PDB file of C-alpha atoms in Angstrom:
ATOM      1  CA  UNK M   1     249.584 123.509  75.976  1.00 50.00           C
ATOM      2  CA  UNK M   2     246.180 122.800  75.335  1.00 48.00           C
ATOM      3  CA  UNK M   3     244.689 126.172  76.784  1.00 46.00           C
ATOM      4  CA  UNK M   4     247.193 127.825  74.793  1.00 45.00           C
ATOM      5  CA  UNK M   5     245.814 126.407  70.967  1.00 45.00           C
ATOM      6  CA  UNK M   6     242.172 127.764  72.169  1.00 45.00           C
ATOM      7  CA  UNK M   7     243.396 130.959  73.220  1.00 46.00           C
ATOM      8  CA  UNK M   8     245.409 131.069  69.629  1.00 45.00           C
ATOM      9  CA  UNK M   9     242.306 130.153  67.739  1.00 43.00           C
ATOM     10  CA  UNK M  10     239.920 132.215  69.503  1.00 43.00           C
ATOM     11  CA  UNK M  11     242.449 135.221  68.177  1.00 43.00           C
ATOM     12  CA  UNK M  12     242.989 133.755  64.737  1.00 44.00           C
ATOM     13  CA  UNK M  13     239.213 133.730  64.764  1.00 43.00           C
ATOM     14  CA  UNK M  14     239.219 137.293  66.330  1.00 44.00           C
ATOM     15  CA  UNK M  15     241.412 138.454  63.235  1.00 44.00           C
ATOM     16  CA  UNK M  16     239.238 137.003  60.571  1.00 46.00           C
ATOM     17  CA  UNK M  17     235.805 138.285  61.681  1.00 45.00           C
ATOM     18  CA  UNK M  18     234.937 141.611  61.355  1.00 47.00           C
ATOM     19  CA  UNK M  19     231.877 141.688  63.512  1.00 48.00           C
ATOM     20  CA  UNK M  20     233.896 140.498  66.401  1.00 45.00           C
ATOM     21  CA  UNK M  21     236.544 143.172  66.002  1.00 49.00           C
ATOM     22  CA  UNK M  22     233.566 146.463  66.771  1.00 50.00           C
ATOM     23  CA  UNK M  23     232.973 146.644  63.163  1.00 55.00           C
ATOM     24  CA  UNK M  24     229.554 147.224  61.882  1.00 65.00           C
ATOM     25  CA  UNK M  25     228.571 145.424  58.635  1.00 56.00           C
ATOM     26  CA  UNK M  26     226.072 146.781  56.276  1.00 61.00           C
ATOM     27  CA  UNK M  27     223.204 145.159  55.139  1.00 59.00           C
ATOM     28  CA  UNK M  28     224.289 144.784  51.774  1.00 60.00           C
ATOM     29  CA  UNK M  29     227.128 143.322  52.605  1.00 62.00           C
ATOM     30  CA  UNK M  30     224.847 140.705  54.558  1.00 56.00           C
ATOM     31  CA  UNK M  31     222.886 140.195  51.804  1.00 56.00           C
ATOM     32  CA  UNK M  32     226.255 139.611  49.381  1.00 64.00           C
ATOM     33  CA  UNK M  33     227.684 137.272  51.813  1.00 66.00           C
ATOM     34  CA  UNK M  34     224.176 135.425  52.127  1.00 63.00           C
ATOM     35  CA  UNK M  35     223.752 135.534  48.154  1.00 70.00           C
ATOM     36  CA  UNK M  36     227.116 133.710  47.491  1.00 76.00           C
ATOM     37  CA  UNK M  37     226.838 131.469  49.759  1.00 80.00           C
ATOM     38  CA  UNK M  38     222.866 130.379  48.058  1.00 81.00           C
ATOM     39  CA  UNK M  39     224.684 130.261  44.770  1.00 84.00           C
ATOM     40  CA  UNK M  40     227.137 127.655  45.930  1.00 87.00           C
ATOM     41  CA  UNK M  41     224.927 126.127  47.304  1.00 87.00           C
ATOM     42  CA  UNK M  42     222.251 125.604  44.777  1.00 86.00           C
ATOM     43  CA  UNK M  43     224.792 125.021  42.242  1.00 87.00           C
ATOM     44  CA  UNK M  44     226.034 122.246  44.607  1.00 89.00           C
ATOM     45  CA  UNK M  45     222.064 120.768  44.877  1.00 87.00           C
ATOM     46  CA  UNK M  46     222.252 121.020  40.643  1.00 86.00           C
ATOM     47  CA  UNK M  47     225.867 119.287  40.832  1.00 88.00           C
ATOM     48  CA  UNK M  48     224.307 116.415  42.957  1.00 87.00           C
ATOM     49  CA  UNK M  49     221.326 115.893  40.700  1.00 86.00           C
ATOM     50  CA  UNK M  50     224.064 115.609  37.657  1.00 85.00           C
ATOM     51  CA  UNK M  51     222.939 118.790  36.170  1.00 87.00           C
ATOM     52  CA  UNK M  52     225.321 121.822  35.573  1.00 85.00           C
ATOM     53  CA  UNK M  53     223.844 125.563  35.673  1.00 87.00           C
ATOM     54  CA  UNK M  54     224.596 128.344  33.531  1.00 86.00           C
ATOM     55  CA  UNK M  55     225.705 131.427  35.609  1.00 87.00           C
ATOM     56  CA  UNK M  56     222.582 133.704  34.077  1.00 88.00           C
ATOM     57  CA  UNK M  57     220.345 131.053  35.042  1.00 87.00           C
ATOM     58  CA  UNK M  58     221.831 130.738  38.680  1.00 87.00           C
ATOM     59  CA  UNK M  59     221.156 134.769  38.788  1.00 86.00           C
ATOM     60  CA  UNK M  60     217.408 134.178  37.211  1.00 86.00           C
ATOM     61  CA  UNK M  61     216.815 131.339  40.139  1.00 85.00           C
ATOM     62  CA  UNK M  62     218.193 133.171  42.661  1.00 85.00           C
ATOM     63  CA  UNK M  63     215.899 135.738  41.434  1.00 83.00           C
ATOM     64  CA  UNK M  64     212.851 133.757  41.616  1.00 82.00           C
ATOM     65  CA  UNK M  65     213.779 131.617  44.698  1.00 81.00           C
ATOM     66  CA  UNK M  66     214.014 135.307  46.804  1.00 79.00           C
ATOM     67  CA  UNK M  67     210.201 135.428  46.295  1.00 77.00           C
ATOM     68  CA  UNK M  68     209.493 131.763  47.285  1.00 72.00           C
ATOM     69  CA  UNK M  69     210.457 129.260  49.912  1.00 68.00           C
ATOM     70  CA  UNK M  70     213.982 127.925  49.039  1.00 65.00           C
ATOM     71  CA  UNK M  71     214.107 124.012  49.570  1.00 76.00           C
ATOM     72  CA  UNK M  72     210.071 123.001  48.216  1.00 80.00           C
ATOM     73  CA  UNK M  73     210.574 125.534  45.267  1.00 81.00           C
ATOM     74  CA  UNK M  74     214.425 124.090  44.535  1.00 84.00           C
ATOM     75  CA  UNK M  75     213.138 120.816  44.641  1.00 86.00           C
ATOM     76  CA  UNK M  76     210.691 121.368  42.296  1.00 86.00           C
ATOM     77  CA  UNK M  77     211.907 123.283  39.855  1.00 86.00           C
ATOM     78  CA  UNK M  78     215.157 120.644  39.615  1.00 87.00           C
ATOM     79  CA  UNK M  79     212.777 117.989  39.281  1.00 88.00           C
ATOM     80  CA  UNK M  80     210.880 119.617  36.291  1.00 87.00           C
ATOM     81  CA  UNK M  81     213.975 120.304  34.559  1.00 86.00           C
ATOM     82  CA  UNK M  82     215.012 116.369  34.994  1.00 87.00           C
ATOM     83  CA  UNK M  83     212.265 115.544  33.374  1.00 85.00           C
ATOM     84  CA  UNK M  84     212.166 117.689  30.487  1.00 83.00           C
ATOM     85  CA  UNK M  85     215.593 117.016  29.740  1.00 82.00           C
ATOM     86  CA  UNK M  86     214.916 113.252  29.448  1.00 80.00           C
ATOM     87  CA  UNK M  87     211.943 113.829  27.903  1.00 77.00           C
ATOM     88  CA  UNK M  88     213.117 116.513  25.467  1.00 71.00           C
ATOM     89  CA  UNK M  89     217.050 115.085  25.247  1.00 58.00           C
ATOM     90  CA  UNK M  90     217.525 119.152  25.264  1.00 57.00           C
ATOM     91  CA  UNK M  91     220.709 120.172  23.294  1.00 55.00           C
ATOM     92  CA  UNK M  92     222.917 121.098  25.978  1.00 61.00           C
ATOM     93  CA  UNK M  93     223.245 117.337  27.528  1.00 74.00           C
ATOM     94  CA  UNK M  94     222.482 118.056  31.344  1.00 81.00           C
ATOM     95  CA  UNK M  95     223.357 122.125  31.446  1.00 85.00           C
ATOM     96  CA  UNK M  96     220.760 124.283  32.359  1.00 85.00           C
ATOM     97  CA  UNK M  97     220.223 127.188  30.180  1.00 85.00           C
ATOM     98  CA  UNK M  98     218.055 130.610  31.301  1.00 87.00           C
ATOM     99  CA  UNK M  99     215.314 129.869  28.309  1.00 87.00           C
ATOM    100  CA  UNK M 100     214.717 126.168  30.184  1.00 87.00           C
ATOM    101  CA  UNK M 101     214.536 127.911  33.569  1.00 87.00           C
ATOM    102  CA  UNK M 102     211.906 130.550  31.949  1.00 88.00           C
ATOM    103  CA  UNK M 103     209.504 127.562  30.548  1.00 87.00           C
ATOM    104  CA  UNK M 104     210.120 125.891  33.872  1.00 87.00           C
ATOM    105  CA  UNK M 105     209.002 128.333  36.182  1.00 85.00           C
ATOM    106  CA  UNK M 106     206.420 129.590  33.817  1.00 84.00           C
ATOM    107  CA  UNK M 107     204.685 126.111  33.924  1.00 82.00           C
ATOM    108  CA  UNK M 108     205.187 125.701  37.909  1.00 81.00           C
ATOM    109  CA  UNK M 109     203.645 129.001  38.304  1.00 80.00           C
ATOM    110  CA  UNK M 110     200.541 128.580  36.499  1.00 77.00           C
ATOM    111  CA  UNK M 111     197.809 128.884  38.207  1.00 73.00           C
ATOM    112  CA  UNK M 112     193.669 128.002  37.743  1.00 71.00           C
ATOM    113  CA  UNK M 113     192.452 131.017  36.056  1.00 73.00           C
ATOM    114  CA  UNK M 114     195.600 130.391  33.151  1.00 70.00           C
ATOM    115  CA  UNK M 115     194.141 126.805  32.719  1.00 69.00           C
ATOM    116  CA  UNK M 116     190.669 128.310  32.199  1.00 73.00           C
ATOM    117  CA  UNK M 117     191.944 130.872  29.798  1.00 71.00           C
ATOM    118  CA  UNK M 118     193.657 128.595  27.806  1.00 71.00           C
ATOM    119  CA  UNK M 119     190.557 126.477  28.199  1.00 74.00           C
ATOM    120  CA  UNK M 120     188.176 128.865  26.567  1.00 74.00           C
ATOM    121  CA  UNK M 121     188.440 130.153  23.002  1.00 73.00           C
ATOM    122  CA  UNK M 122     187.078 132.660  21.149  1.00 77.00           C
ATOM    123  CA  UNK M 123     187.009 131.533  17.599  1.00 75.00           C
ATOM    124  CA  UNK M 124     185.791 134.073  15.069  1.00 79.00           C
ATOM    125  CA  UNK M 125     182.491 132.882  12.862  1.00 76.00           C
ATOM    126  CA  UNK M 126     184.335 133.763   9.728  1.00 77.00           C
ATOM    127  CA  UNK M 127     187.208 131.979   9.987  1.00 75.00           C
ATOM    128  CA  UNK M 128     185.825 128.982  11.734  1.00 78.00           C
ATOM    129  CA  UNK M 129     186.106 125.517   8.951  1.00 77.00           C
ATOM    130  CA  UNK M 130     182.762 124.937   7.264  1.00 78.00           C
ATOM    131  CA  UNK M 131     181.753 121.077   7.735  1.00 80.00           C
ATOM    132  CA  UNK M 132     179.700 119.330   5.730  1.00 78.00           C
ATOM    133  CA  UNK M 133     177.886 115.449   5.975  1.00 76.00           C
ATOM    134  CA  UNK M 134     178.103 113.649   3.260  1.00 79.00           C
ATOM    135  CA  UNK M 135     175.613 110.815   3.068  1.00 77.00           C
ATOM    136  CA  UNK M 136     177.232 107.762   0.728  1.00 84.00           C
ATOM    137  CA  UNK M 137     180.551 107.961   2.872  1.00 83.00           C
ATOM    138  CA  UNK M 138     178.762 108.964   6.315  1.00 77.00           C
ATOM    139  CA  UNK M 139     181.275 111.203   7.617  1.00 82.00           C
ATOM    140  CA  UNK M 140     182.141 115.136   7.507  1.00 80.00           C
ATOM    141  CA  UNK M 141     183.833 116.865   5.155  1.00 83.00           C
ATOM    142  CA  UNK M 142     185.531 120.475   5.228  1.00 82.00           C
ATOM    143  CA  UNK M 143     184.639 122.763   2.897  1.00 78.00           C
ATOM    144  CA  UNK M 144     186.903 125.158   1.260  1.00 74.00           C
ATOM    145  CA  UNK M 145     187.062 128.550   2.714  1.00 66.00           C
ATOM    146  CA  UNK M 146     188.676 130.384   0.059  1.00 61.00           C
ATOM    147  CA  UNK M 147     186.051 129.613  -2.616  1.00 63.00           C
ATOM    148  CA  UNK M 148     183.213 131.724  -1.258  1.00 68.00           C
ATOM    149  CA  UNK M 149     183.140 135.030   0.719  1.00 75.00           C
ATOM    150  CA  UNK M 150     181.087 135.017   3.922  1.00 76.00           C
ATOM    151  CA  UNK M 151     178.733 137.276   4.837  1.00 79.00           C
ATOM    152  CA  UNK M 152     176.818 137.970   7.849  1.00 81.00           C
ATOM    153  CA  UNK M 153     173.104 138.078   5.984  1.00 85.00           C
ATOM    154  CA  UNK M 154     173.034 134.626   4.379  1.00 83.00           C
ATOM    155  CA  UNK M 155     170.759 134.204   1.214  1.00 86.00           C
ATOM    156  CA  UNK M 156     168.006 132.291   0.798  1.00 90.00           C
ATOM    157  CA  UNK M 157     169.630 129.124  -0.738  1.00 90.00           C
ATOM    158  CA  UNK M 158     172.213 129.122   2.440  1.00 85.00           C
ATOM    159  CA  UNK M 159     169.123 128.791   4.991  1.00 90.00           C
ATOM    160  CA  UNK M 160     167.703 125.759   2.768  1.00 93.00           C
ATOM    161  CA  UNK M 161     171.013 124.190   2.993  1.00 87.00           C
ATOM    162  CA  UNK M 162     170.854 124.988   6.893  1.00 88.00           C
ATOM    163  CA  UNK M 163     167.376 123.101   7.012  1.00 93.00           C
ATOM    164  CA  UNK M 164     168.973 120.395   5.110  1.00 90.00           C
ATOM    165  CA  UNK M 165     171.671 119.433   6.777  1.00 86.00           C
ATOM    166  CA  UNK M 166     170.187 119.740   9.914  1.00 91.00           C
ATOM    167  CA  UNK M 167     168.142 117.134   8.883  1.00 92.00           C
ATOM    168  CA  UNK M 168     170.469 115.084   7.602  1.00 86.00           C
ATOM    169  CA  UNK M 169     172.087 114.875  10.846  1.00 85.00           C
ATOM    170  CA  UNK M 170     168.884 114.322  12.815  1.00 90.00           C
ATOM    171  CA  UNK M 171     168.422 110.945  10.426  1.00 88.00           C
ATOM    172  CA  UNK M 172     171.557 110.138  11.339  1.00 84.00           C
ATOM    173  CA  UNK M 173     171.688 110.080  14.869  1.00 86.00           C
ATOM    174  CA  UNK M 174     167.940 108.633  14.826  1.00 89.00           C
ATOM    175  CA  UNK M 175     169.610 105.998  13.299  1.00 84.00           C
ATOM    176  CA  UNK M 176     172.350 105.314  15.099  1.00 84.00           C
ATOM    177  CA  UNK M 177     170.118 104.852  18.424  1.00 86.00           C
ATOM    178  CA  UNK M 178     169.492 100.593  19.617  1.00 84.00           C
ATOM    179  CA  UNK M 179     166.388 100.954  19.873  1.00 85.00           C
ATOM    180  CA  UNK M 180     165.730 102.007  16.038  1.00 80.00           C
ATOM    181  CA  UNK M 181     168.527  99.454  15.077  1.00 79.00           C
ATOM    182  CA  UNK M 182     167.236  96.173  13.279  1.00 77.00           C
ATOM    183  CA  UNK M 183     168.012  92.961  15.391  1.00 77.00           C
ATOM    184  CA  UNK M 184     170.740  90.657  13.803  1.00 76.00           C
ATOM    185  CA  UNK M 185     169.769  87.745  15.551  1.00 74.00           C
ATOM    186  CA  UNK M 186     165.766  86.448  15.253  1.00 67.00           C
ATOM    187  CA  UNK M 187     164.078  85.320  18.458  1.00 61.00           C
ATOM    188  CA  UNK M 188     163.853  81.510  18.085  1.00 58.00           C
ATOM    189  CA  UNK M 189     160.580  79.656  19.540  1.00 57.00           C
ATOM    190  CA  UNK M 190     161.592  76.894  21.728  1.00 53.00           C
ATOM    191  CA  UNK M 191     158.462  75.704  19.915  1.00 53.00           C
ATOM    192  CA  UNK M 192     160.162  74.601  16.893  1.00 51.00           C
ATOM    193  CA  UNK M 193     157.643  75.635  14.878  1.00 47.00           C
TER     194      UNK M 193
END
């Protein structure tokens, strides 16, 4: 009896397989029988982590996970999107959207030369804030922009004021040093004079 249940599976199994049966499958349909099994399966990682996953973002992961290694990249991206949603207490609860997805990856795939772009700034000399020291309350001031046009040539008064204030910070940094600071406490002789 028993040889007779693996003979009757090995031909139920015979029935259900088209690859046994002679038939060539495409590679299309390989990659559609390998795609939905990945989506139920990384909607069954998102499941376990308590998240649920929109079915446009599923199709934008799967998109991004065919150009990276599955499980480190999964991982990763699951555990950014943990975090921002506690962080952020996003408006969806615990789905995941596509534009949370998009800022996800976007931030995992940054790389050094976006940090040093972001890093340096080009600010242009016209529309930079004026600052100005004031003496009695010894700090900066911003000056208004809109009152006065700028120009590249300067006039005469503007290069005094340059001078000036260049000065004016030089005192104040002189003066700020220890070693140009008065001492609060006098020596004492152990004389007792």
């Amino acid at each position: 009896p028993e040889r007779k249940r693996e003979i009757a599976s090995s031909s139920d199994e015979d029935e259900r397989s088209p690859c046994s049966q002679g038939a060539i499958v495409s590679p299309r349909e390989q990659y559609t029988t390998m795609m939905a099994s990945d989506r139920k399966r990384i909607a069954r990682t998102f499941k376990s982590r308590g998240l649920t996953i929109q079915s446009t973002a599923l199709d934008a992961l799967l998109n991004v996970l065919s150009r990276e290694t599955h499980d480190e990249t999964l991982f990763a991206i699951i555990d950014e999107i943990k975090d921002r949603l506690i962080t952020g207490g996003g408006p969806g609860g615990n789905v995941v959207t596509t534009s949370l997805l998009e800022e996800v990856v976007a931030e995992l795939s940054r790389d050094a030369k976006d940090v040093t772009d972001e890093a340096v700034q080009l600010l242009d000399a016209f529309q930079t804030p004026r600052l100005e020291f004031d003496a009695t309350r010894k700090q900066f001031s911003l000056l208004d922009n809109a009152s006065e046009k700028r120009s590249l040539y300067g006039k005469a008064t503007d290069k005094v004021d340059m001078f000036a204030q260049r000065y004016a910070l030089i005192q104040q940094r002189i003066l700020r040093q220890d070693i140009f600071q008065p001492k609060l406490v006098q020596g004492m002789n152990s004389e007792g004079a």
